Coordinates of C-alpha atoms in Angstrom, one line a residue:
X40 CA -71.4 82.0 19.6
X41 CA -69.3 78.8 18.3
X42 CA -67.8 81.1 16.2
X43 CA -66.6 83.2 19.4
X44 CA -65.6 79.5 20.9
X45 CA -63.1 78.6 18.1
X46 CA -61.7 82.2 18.1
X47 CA -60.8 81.5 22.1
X48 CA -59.5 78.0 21.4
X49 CA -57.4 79.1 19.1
X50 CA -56.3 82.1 21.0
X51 CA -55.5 79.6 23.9
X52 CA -53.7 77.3 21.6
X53 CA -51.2 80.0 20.0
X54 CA -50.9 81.5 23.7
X55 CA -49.6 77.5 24.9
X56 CA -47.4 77.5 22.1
X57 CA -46.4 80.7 22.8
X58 CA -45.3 79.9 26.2
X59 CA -43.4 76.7 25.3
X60 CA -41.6 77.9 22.2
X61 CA -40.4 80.8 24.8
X62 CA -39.6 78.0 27.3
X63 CA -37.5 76.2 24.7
X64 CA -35.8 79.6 23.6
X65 CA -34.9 80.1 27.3
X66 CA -33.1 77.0 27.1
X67 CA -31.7 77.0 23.7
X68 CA -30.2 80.5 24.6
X69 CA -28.9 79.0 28.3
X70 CA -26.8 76.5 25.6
X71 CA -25.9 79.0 23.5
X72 CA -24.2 80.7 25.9
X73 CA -22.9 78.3 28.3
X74 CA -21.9 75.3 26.2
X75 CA -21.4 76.5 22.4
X76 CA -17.8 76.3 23.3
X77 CA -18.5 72.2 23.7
X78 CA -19.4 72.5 19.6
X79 CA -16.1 71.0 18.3
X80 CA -15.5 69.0 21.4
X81 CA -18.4 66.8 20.9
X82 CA -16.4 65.5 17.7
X83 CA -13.7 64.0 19.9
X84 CA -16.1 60.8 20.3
X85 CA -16.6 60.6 16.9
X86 CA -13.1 60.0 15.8
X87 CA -12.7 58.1 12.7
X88 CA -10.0 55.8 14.5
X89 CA -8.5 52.7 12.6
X90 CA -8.9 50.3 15.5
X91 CA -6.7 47.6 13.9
X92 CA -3.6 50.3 13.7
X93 CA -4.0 51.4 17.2
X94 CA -5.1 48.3 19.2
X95 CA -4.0 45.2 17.4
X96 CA -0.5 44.2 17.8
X97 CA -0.3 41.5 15.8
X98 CA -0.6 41.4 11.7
X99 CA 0.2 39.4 8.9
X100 CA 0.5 35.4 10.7
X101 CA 1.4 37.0 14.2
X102 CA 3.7 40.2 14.7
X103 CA 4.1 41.2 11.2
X104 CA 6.4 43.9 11.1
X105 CA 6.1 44.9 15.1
X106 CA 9.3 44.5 17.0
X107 CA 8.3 42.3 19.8
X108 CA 10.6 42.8 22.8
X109 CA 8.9 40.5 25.5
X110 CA 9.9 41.2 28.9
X111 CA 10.6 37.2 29.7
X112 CA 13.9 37.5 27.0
X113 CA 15.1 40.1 28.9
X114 CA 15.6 37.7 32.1
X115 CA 12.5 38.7 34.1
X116 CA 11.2 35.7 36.1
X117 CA 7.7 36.1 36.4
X118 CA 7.2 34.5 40.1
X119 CA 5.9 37.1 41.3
X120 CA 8.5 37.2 44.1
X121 CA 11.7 37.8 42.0
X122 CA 12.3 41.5 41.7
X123 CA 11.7 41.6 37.8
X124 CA 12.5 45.9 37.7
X125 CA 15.6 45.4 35.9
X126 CA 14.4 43.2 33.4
X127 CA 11.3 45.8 32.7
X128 CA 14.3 48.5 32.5
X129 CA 16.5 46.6 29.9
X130 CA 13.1 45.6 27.7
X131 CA 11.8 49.9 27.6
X132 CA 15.1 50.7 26.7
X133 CA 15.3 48.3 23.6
X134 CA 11.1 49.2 22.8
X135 CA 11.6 52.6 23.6
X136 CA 14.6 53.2 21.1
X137 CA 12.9 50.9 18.3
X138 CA 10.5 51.7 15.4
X139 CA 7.3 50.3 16.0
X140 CA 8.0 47.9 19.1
X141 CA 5.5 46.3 21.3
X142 CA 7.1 46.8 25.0
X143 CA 5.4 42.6 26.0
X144 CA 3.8 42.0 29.1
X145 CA 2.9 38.1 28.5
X146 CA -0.2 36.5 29.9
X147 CA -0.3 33.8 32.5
X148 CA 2.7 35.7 34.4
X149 CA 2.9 37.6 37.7
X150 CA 5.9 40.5 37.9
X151 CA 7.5 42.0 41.0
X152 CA 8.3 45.5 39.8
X153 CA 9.6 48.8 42.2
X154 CA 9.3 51.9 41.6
X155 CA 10.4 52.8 38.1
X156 CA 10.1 55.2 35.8
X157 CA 9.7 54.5 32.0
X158 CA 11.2 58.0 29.9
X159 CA 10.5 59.0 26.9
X160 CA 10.6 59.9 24.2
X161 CA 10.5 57.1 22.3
X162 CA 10.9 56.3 18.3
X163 CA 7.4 56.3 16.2
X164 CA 4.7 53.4 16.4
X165 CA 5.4 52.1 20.4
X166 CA 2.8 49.8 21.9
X167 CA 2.6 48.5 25.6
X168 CA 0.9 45.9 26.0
X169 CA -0.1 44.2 29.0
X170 CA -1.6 40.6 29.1
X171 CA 0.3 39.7 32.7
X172 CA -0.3 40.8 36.1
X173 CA 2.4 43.6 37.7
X174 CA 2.8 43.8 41.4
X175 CA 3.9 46.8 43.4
X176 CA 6.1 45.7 47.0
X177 CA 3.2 44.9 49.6
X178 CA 5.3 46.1 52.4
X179 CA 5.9 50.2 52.9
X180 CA 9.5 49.5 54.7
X181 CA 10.2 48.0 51.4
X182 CA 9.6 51.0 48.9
X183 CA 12.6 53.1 47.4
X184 CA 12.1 56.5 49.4
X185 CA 13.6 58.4 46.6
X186 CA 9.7 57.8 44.9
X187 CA 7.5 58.3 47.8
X188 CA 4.8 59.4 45.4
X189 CA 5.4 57.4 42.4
X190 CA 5.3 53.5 41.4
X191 CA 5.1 53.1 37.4
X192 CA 5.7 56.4 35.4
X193 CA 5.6 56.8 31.8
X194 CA 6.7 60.8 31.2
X195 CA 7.4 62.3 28.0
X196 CA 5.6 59.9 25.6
X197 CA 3.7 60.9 21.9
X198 CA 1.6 57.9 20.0
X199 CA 1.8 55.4 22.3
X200 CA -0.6 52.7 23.2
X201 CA -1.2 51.1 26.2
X202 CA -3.7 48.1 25.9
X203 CA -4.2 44.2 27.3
X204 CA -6.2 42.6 29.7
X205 CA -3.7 42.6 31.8
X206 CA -3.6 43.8 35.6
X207 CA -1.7 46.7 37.9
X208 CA -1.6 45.7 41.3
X209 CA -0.7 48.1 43.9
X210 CA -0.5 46.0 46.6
X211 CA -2.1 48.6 48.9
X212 CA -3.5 47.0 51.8
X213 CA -0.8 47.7 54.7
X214 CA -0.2 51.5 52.8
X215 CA -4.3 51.7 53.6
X216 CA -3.7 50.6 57.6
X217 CA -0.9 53.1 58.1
X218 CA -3.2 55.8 57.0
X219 CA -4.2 58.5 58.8
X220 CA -7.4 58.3 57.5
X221 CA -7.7 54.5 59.3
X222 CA -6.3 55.7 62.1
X223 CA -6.1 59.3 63.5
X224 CA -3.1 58.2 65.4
X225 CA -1.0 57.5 62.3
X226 CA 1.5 60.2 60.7
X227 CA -0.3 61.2 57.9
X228 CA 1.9 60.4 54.9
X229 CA 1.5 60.3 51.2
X230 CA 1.5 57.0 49.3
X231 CA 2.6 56.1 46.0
X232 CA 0.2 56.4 43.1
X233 CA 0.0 53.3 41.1
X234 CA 0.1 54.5 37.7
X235 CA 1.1 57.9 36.2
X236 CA 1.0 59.4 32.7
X237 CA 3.2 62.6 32.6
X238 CA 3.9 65.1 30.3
X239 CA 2.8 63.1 27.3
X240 CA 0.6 63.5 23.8
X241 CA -2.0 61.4 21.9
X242 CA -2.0 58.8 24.0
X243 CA -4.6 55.8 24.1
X244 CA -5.1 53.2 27.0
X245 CA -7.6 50.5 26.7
X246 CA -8.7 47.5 28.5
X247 CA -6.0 47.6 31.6
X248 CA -7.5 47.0 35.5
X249 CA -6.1 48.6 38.1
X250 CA -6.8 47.0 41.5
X251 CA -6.0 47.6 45.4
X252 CA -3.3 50.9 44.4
X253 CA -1.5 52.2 47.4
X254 CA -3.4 55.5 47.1
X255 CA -4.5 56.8 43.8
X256 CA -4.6 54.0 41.0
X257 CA -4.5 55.9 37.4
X258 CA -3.0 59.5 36.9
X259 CA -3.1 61.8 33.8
X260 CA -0.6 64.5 34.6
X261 CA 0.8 67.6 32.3
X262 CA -1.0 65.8 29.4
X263 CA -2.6 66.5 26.1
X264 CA -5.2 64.6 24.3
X265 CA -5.8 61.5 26.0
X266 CA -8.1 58.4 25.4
X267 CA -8.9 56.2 28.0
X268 CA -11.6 53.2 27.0
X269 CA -12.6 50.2 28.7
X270 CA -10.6 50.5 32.0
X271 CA -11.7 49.1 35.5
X272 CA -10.7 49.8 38.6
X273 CA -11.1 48.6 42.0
X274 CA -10.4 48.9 45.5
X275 CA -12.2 48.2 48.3
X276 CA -14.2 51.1 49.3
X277 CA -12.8 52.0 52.7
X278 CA -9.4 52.1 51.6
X279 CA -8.4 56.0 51.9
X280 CA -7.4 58.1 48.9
X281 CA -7.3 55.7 46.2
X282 CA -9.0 57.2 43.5
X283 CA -9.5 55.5 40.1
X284 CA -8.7 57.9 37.4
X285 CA -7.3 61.6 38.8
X286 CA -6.6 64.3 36.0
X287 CA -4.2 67.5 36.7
X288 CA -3.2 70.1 34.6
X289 CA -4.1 68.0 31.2
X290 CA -6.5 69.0 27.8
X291 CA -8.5 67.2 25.7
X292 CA -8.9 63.8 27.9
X293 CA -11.3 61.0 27.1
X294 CA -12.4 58.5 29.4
X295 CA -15.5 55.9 28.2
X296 CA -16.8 52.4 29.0
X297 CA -15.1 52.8 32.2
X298 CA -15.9 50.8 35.4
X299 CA -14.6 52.3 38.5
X300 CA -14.7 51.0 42.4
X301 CA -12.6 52.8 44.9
X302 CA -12.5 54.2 48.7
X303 CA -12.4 57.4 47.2
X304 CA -13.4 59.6 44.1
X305 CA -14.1 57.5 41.3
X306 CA -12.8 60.5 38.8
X307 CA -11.1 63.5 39.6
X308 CA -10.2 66.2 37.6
X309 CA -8.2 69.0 39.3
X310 CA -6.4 72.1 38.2
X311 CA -5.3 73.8 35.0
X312 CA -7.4 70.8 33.2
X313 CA -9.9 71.8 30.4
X314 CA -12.1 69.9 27.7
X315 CA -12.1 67.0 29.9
X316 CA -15.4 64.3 28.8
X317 CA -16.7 61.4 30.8
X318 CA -19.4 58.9 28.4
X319 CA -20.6 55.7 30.3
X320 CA -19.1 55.6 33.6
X321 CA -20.3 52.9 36.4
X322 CA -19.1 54.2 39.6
X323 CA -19.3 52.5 43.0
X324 CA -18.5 52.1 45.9
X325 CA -16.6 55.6 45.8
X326 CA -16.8 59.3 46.6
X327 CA -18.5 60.3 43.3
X328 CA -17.3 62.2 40.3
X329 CA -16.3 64.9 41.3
X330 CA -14.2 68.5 39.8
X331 CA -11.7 69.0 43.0
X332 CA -10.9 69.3 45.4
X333 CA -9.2 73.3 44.3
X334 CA -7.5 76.1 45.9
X335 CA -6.3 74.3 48.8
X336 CA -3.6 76.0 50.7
X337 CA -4.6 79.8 48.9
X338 CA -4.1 78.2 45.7
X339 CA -5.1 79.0 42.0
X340 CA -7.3 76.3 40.8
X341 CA -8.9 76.4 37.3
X342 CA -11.1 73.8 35.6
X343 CA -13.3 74.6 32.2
X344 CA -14.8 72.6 29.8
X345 CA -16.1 69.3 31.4
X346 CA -18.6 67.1 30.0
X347 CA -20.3 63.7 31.9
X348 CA -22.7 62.3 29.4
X349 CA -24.6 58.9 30.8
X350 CA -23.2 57.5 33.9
X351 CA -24.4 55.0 36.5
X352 CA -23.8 55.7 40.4
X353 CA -24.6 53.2 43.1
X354 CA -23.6 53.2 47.2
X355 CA -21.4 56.6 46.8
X356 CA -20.7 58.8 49.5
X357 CA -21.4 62.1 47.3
X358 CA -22.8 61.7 43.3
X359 CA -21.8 64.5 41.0
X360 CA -19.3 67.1 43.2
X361 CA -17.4 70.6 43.0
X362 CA -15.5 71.1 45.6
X363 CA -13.1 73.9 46.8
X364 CA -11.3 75.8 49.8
X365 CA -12.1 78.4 51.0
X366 CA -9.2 80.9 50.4
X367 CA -8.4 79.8 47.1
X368 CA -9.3 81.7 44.0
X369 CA -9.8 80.5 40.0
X370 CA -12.6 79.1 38.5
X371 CA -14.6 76.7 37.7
X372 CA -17.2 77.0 34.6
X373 CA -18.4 75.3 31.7
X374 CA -19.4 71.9 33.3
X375 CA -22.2 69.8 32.0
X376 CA -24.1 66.4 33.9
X377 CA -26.1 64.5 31.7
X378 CA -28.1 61.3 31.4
X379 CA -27.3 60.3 35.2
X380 CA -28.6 57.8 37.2
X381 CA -28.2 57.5 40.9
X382 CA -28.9 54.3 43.0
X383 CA -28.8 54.9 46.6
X384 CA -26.6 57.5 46.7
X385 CA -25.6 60.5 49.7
X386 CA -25.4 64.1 48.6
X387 CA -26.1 62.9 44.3
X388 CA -25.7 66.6 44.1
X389 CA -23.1 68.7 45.7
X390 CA -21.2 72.0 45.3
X391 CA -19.2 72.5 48.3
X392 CA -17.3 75.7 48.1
X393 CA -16.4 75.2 51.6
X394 CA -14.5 71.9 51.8
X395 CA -12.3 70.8 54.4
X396 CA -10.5 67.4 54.0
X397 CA -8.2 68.3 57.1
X398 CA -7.9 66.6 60.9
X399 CA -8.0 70.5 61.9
X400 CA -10.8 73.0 61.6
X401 CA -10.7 75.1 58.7
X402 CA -10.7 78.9 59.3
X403 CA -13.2 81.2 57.1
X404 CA -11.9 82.8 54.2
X405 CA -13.5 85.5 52.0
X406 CA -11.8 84.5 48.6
X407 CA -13.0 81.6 46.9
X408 CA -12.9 79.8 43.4
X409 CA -15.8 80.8 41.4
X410 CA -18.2 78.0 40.2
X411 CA -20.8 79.2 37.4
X412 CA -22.3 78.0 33.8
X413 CA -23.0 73.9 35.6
X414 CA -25.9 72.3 33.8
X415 CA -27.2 69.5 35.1
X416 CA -29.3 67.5 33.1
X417 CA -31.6 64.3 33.0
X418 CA -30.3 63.0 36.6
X419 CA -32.6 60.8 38.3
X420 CA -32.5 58.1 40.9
X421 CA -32.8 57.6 45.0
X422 CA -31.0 60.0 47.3
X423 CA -29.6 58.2 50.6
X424 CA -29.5 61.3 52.1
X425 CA -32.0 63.8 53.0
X426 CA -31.0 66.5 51.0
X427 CA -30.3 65.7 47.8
X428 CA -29.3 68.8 46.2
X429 CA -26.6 71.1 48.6
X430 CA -24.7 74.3 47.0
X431 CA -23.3 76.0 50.1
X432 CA -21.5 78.5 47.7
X433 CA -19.3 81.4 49.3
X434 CA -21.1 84.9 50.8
X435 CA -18.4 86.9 48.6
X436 CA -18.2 84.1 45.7
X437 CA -21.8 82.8 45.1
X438 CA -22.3 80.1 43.0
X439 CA -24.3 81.5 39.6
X440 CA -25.7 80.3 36.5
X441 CA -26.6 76.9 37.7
X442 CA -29.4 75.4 35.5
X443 CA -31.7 72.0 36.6
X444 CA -33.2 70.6 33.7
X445 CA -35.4 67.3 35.1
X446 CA -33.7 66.2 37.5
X447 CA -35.7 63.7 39.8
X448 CA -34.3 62.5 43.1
X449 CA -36.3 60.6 45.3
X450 CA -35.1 60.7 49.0
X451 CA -34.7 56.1 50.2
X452 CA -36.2 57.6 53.7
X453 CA -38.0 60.2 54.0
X454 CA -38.6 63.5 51.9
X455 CA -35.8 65.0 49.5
X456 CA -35.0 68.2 50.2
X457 CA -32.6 71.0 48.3
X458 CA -30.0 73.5 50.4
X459 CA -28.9 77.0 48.5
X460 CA -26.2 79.4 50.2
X461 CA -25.5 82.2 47.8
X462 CA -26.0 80.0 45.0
X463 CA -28.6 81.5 41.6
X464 CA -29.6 80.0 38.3
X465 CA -32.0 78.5 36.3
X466 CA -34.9 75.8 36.5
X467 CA -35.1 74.6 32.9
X468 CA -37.4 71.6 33.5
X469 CA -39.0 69.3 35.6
X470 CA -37.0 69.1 39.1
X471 CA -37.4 67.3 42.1
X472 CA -37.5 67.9 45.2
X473 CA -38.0 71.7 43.8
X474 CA -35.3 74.0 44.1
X475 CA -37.1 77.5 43.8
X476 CA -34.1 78.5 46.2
X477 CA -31.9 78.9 43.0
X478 CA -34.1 81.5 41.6
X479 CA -33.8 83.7 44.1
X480 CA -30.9 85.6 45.8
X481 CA -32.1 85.2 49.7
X482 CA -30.1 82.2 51.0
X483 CA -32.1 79.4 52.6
X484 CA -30.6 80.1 56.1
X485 CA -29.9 77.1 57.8
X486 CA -27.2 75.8 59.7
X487 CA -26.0 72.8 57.6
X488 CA -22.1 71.0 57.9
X489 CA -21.8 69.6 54.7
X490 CA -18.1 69.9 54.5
X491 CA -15.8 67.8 56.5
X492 CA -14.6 64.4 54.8
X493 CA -12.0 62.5 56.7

């Protein structure tokens, strides 16, 4: 008889370890296929960087053999009511053209700058550095309309470093009132974008703030490998479409150690941009972090390849977002959340592949970008809204491969709930409120806006 006992026990004991070794082979092969392609990506925080060549300007009893060119020598005044843009022209033109130069910003000093834009390329070894404050025009009437879009752009850069604890100023507040987002009544208008890296390689930027930008404050356009580190941002967060750090059409970008407050998405990352990765983020106020919006307009919009590894979210409007058009087409796959927590936050999950950021109803489409292969992974906090998990996917482009491994939201009022529409994957681990919805291909049907953001 105890002979009979032990046999059972340890029949039950290999059947146990049966069952989890199969678990953790379910999720092992999940990784292998949908995020073995993040293998050599992973190594991009690891980079074996000599801090002092890239981020300390001065050497050897002060500049060593850096060719300072400060911005004061070059006549600008510093007031912060003098128009100091030709003075900022005269200096990049001497850095630009100059072996190793450091393009000075001093400390201490506030400077009126308009539109301009800083071209490339530039000789070998150029560092901008930014101890001073730079203010954009506060009044709209006053802005150069041949750059409606643009305040400072840097295009066609390789090496360069932009660094200080210096500030960028938009000046945004009466750009914000005449919004049409403040007030339906107003033309809606685009606004300059405070900041704008174009068309440019191996670039780093550390330390900067951004603060109040017209609409979005930091850009990383046409780019390739990109490191951003230690940036803040900040805005108040009912000032319309100033998002912190916005990423189009650029590979291999970096952002960590970044704090982020804005009246819009903290980080957005929209078309043609791949192996994109996000370590240490504190966002809020803000719309989230969010891949989107795509395929506005019957567009093409393509993202791959994006990693958020530990962030902290607190008063946003939406937590960890996709969104698209409908009409659009593309893709959207390869995209892993990890190591999030939420505070407090409406919608800390979304996949809206029926967005609508218009003053006029949207009209159903049956093409849609496709959104698959999204892992979200040890995300946990307190859901302001009631449902804190929504993928409203399309009928004719459901959302697949979408895997929940412990995920723990905990509604501030009330119970958290979870809405699916043509949306399938995987629960890998503990998840609440449960979301048995994604393992099965009946929608939930239930009449549920979650789409409209004015």
């Amino acid at each position: 008889m105890v002979k009979t006992k032990i046999i059972f026990i340890l029949f039950l004991v290999f059947l146990l370890e049966s069952l989890g070794s199969a678990y953790d082979d379910d999720k092992n092969i999940l990784e292998e296929i949908y995020f073995s392609e993040f293998d050599d990506f992973d190594d991009v925080y690891n980079e074996d960087e000599d801090e002092d060549e890239i981020f300390d300007v001065w050497r050897n009893n002060g500049r060593g053999n850096k060719n300072l060119v400060n911005v004061d020598t070059c006549g600008a005044a510093g007031d912060g009511t003098t128009d100091d843009t030709k003075a900022f022209e005269d200096a990049w033109k001497q850095a630009c053209s100059t072996r190793r130069s450091v393009f000075m910003v001093p400390s201490g000093r506030t400077y009126l700058i308009n539109a301009t834009k800083f071209d490339g390329p530039c000789a070998n070894g150029l560092t901008i550095q930014v101890d001073g404050t730079i203010v954009a025009p506060s009044d709209p009437e006053d802005w150069d309309p041949k750059s409606p879009k643009a305040w400072l752009v840097f295009s066609n850069l390789t090496a360069v470093t932009f660094q200080g604890n210096g500030i960028i100023d938009g000046s945004g507040s009466k750009w914000w009132a005449a919004s049409c987002k403040k007030n339906k009544s107003n033309a809606c208008k685009s606004a300059p974008r405070a900041l704008t890296i174009d068309s440019s390689s191996r670039i780093r930027v550390k330390g900067l703030t951004f603060q109040n930008s017209q609409q979005m404050h930091f850009v990383i356009s046409r780019s390739d490998s990109v490191r951003v580190n230690g940036v803040k941002v900040s805005s108040p967060g009912d000032s319309p479409n100033t998002d912190g750090i916005h990423i189009s059409e650029s590979t291999n970008v970096v952002l960590q150690d970044c704090k982020i407050g804005t009246g819009d998405d903290c980080i957005s990352i929209v078309n043609a941009s791949s192996n994109i990765k996000m370590k240490s983020i504190y966002c809020g106020p803000g719309h989230g972090i969010s891949i989107g919006s795509l395929g506005k307009d019957d567009s093409i919009g393509i993202v791959n390849r994006v990693v958020l590894d530990t962030a902290f979210l607190k008063g946003t409007s939406n937590g960890l977002r996709i969104k698209t058009w409908q009409g659009g087409s593309g893709y959207v796959r390869t995209v892993r959340f990890q190591n999030v927590q939420m505070d407090d936050v409406s919608n800390p999950i979304i996949i809206d592949q029926f967005y609508c950021d218009s003053q006029k109803p949207c009209q159903n489409q049956t093409s849609a970008v496709e959104i698959s292969q999204v892992l979200y992974r040890n995300v946990t906090g307190t859901s302001k809204s009631q449902k804190a998990m929504k993928f409203a996917c399309s009928d004719t482009v459901p959302c697949r491969d979408i895997t929940l491994d412990n995920v723990n939201l905990v509604a501030r009022d009330g119970t958290a709930e979870v809405y699916c529409n043509s949306a399938t994957g995987v629960i890998a681990g503990y998840v609440h409120p449960e979301a048995e919805c994604l393992n099965s291909n009946d929608k939930k049907i239930e009449e549920y806006d979650v789409h409209n953001e004015l």
